Amino acid sequence: MEKIVIKGGNRLSGEVSISGAKNAVAAILPATILAEETCVIENVPDIYDVTTLLSILSEMGAEIRMINRSSISINTTRISRPVVPYHLAKQLRASYYFLGVLLAKFNHAEVSFPGGCNFGTRPIDQHFKGFRCLGAQDSIDQGGMINVHAETLTGSRVYLDMASVGATINIMLAAVKAQGLTVIENAAKEPHIVDLANFLNSIGAQIMGAGTDVIKIHGVERFTGATYSVIPDQIECGTYMVAAASTRGDVLLKNIIPKHMEPITSKLQRMGVDVQEFDDSIRIRVSGVLEKNNIKTMPYPGFPTDMQPQMTALMTCAEGTSIMAENVWDNRFQYVDELRRMGAKISVDGKVAVVEGGELTGAPVCATDLRAGAAMVIAGLAAKGVTEIENINYIERGYENMIQKLTKLGADIRKTYVPEQEIKRAL
């Protein structure tokens, strides 16, 4: 077992480059199955979820070649069976995107229920609703495999009961080869949905309206290859922005799209953080006290739910009483008990957390999911003393070289290996 050890109190300063977006590449890599030629995907982050997706594609028959550290050549023309390996699909949430892709490519898909972070019920009923509108039927066998099948996919009007990111993406993937026009209403508008649409259009799809609440898709028969660069990661950037603020630091975040950061930037400014925007970078500086704030998570362009734990950790360092309301997912405050171990004063009532600002003290804590793990790192950077974080596999699922990047900024942070005999004694 590995853990992260942080000695808090160091002020972060310097520059950090943001990697490609986890949530975008998680849809783009499965989408390469549609291409009838080689695709080169650039700005791919070196994270566990990408490794798992590439393993799925490889086991299905794709030819994958690393061009350099962040560019990958993928040829999927040898994939002939619409079945995703069970043991790999269960390791990440994004495995459900293979349902839409394989349904479009083969009119059939078999994928296990997805895995990933466990922070509450995340149903996929809207995905099935969209597939059914296109003419597909679905079933779940006793082994937990989802089967989706269609004789023919036909364009249709799909109204989503909620602006689901996953359902919007999956329906887009299925509809690109459907006969006629598909219209997705109440579609999600997140940046990675636009990025997927841009990739699909680059290989021959006809998608209009991505980034708005109405997406129109004209089905096509054939897809070529393309070279495509993934957008920067909005959530990784936001995480480092909050980390810099929590240590009263001065950090320049490079290779980003400032427009995507506006929901986070505005909240940090209200807390007294100095934010300077440039063409493809943002500078974060804190010279005074951090002020209290009230935040509600909302679908884009609102404040992202994936930044909720990190911002809650920052609120523990602010003066006064802050309120965090979670309006997207149930049960996303599981990490609060870990912050309390560090001295945080947080009370939770349903989907609302009330945070009393103060000081944090290092303690042994556990990452309960990906973004909660990032929150533990932020708390550890701001705390007095030493913080030890376990279950760091969650963090490595979505953050490329986090320890190296933070070390470059001046953090006292390292990864250690816990001997097997010590684990056995603890058990």
Short mmCIF file of N, CA, C and O in Angstrom, two decimals, residues 34 172 175-177 196-208 217-220 222-224:
data_model
loop_
_atom_site.label_atom_id
_atom_site.label_comp_id
_atom_site.label_asym_id
_atom_site.label_seq_id
_atom_site.Cartn_x
_atom_site.Cartn_y
_atom_site.Cartn_z
N LEU A 34 -15.10 4.36 -33.54
CA LEU A 34 -15.90 4.73 -34.72
C LEU A 34 -15.03 4.96 -35.94
O LEU A 34 -15.51 4.80 -37.08
N MET A 172 -24.95 11.14 -27.75
CA MET A 172 -24.18 11.68 -28.88
C MET A 172 -23.42 10.57 -29.59
O MET A 172 -23.44 10.47 -30.82
N ALA A 175 -25.76 8.34 -31.53
CA ALA A 175 -26.55 8.98 -32.59
C ALA A 175 -25.75 9.34 -33.83
O ALA A 175 -26.34 9.63 -34.88
N VAL A 176 -24.42 9.35 -33.74
CA VAL A 176 -23.63 9.85 -34.87
C VAL A 176 -23.76 8.98 -36.13
O VAL A 176 -23.49 9.45 -37.23
N LYS A 177 -24.20 7.72 -35.96
CA LYS A 177 -24.42 6.87 -37.14
C LYS A 177 -25.90 6.53 -37.35
O LYS A 177 -26.24 5.76 -38.25
N LEU A 196 -15.63 16.59 -26.99
CA LEU A 196 -15.99 15.34 -27.67
C LEU A 196 -16.65 15.63 -29.01
O LEU A 196 -16.33 14.98 -30.02
N ALA A 197 -17.58 16.58 -29.04
CA ALA A 197 -18.25 16.93 -30.30
C ALA A 197 -17.23 17.40 -31.33
O ALA A 197 -17.31 17.02 -32.52
N ASN A 198 -16.25 18.19 -30.91
CA ASN A 198 -15.22 18.65 -31.84
C ASN A 198 -14.39 17.49 -32.38
O ASN A 198 -14.04 17.46 -33.57
N PHE A 199 -14.06 16.53 -31.51
CA PHE A 199 -13.33 15.36 -31.99
C PHE A 199 -14.16 14.56 -32.99
O PHE A 199 -13.68 14.18 -34.06
N LEU A 200 -15.42 14.30 -32.63
CA LEU A 200 -16.28 13.53 -33.53
C LEU A 200 -16.45 14.24 -34.88
O LEU A 200 -16.42 13.60 -35.94
N ASN A 201 -16.60 15.55 -34.85
CA ASN A 201 -16.70 16.30 -36.11
C ASN A 201 -15.41 16.21 -36.91
O ASN A 201 -15.43 16.19 -38.15
N SER A 202 -14.28 16.12 -36.22
CA SER A 202 -12.99 16.04 -36.93
C SER A 202 -12.83 14.73 -37.68
O SER A 202 -12.04 14.64 -38.63
N ILE A 203 -13.56 13.68 -37.25
CA ILE A 203 -13.48 12.40 -37.97
C ILE A 203 -14.69 12.17 -38.88
O ILE A 203 -14.84 11.08 -39.44
N GLY A 204 -15.54 13.19 -39.00
CA GLY A 204 -16.62 13.09 -39.99
C GLY A 204 -18.03 13.23 -39.48
O GLY A 204 -18.97 13.22 -40.28
N ALA A 205 -18.23 13.36 -38.18
CA ALA A 205 -19.59 13.51 -37.65
C ALA A 205 -20.15 14.89 -38.00
O ALA A 205 -19.41 15.81 -38.38
N GLN A 206 -21.47 15.00 -37.87
CA GLN A 206 -22.14 16.29 -38.09
C GLN A 206 -22.94 16.64 -36.84
O GLN A 206 -24.10 16.27 -36.71
N ILE A 207 -22.28 17.33 -35.93
CA ILE A 207 -22.88 17.69 -34.64
C ILE A 207 -22.90 19.20 -34.52
O ILE A 207 -21.88 19.86 -34.72
N MET A 208 -24.03 19.73 -34.16
CA MET A 208 -24.19 21.18 -33.96
C MET A 208 -24.81 21.44 -32.59
O MET A 208 -25.62 20.66 -32.11
N ILE A 217 -27.73 16.29 -34.20
CA ILE A 217 -26.78 15.35 -34.77
C ILE A 217 -27.37 14.73 -36.04
O ILE A 217 -28.41 14.07 -35.99
N HIS A 218 -26.73 14.96 -37.17
CA HIS A 218 -27.11 14.30 -38.42
C HIS A 218 -26.25 13.04 -38.54
O HIS A 218 -25.02 13.12 -38.56
N GLY A 219 -26.89 11.89 -38.64
CA GLY A 219 -26.14 10.65 -38.74
C GLY A 219 -25.37 10.55 -40.05
O GLY A 219 -25.82 11.01 -41.09
N VAL A 220 -24.17 9.95 -39.97
CA VAL A 220 -23.34 9.71 -41.15
C VAL A 220 -22.94 8.24 -41.16
O VAL A 220 -23.05 7.54 -40.15
N ARG A 222 -19.76 6.96 -42.45
CA ARG A 222 -18.34 6.62 -42.38
C ARG A 222 -17.56 7.68 -41.61
O ARG A 222 -17.85 8.87 -41.71
N PHE A 223 -16.55 7.21 -40.87
CA PHE A 223 -15.69 8.10 -40.11
C PHE A 223 -14.23 7.87 -40.50
O PHE A 223 -13.80 6.72 -40.62
N THR A 224 -13.49 8.94 -40.69
CA THR A 224 -12.08 8.85 -41.02
C THR A 224 -11.26 8.88 -39.73
O THR A 224 -11.80 8.77 -38.63
#
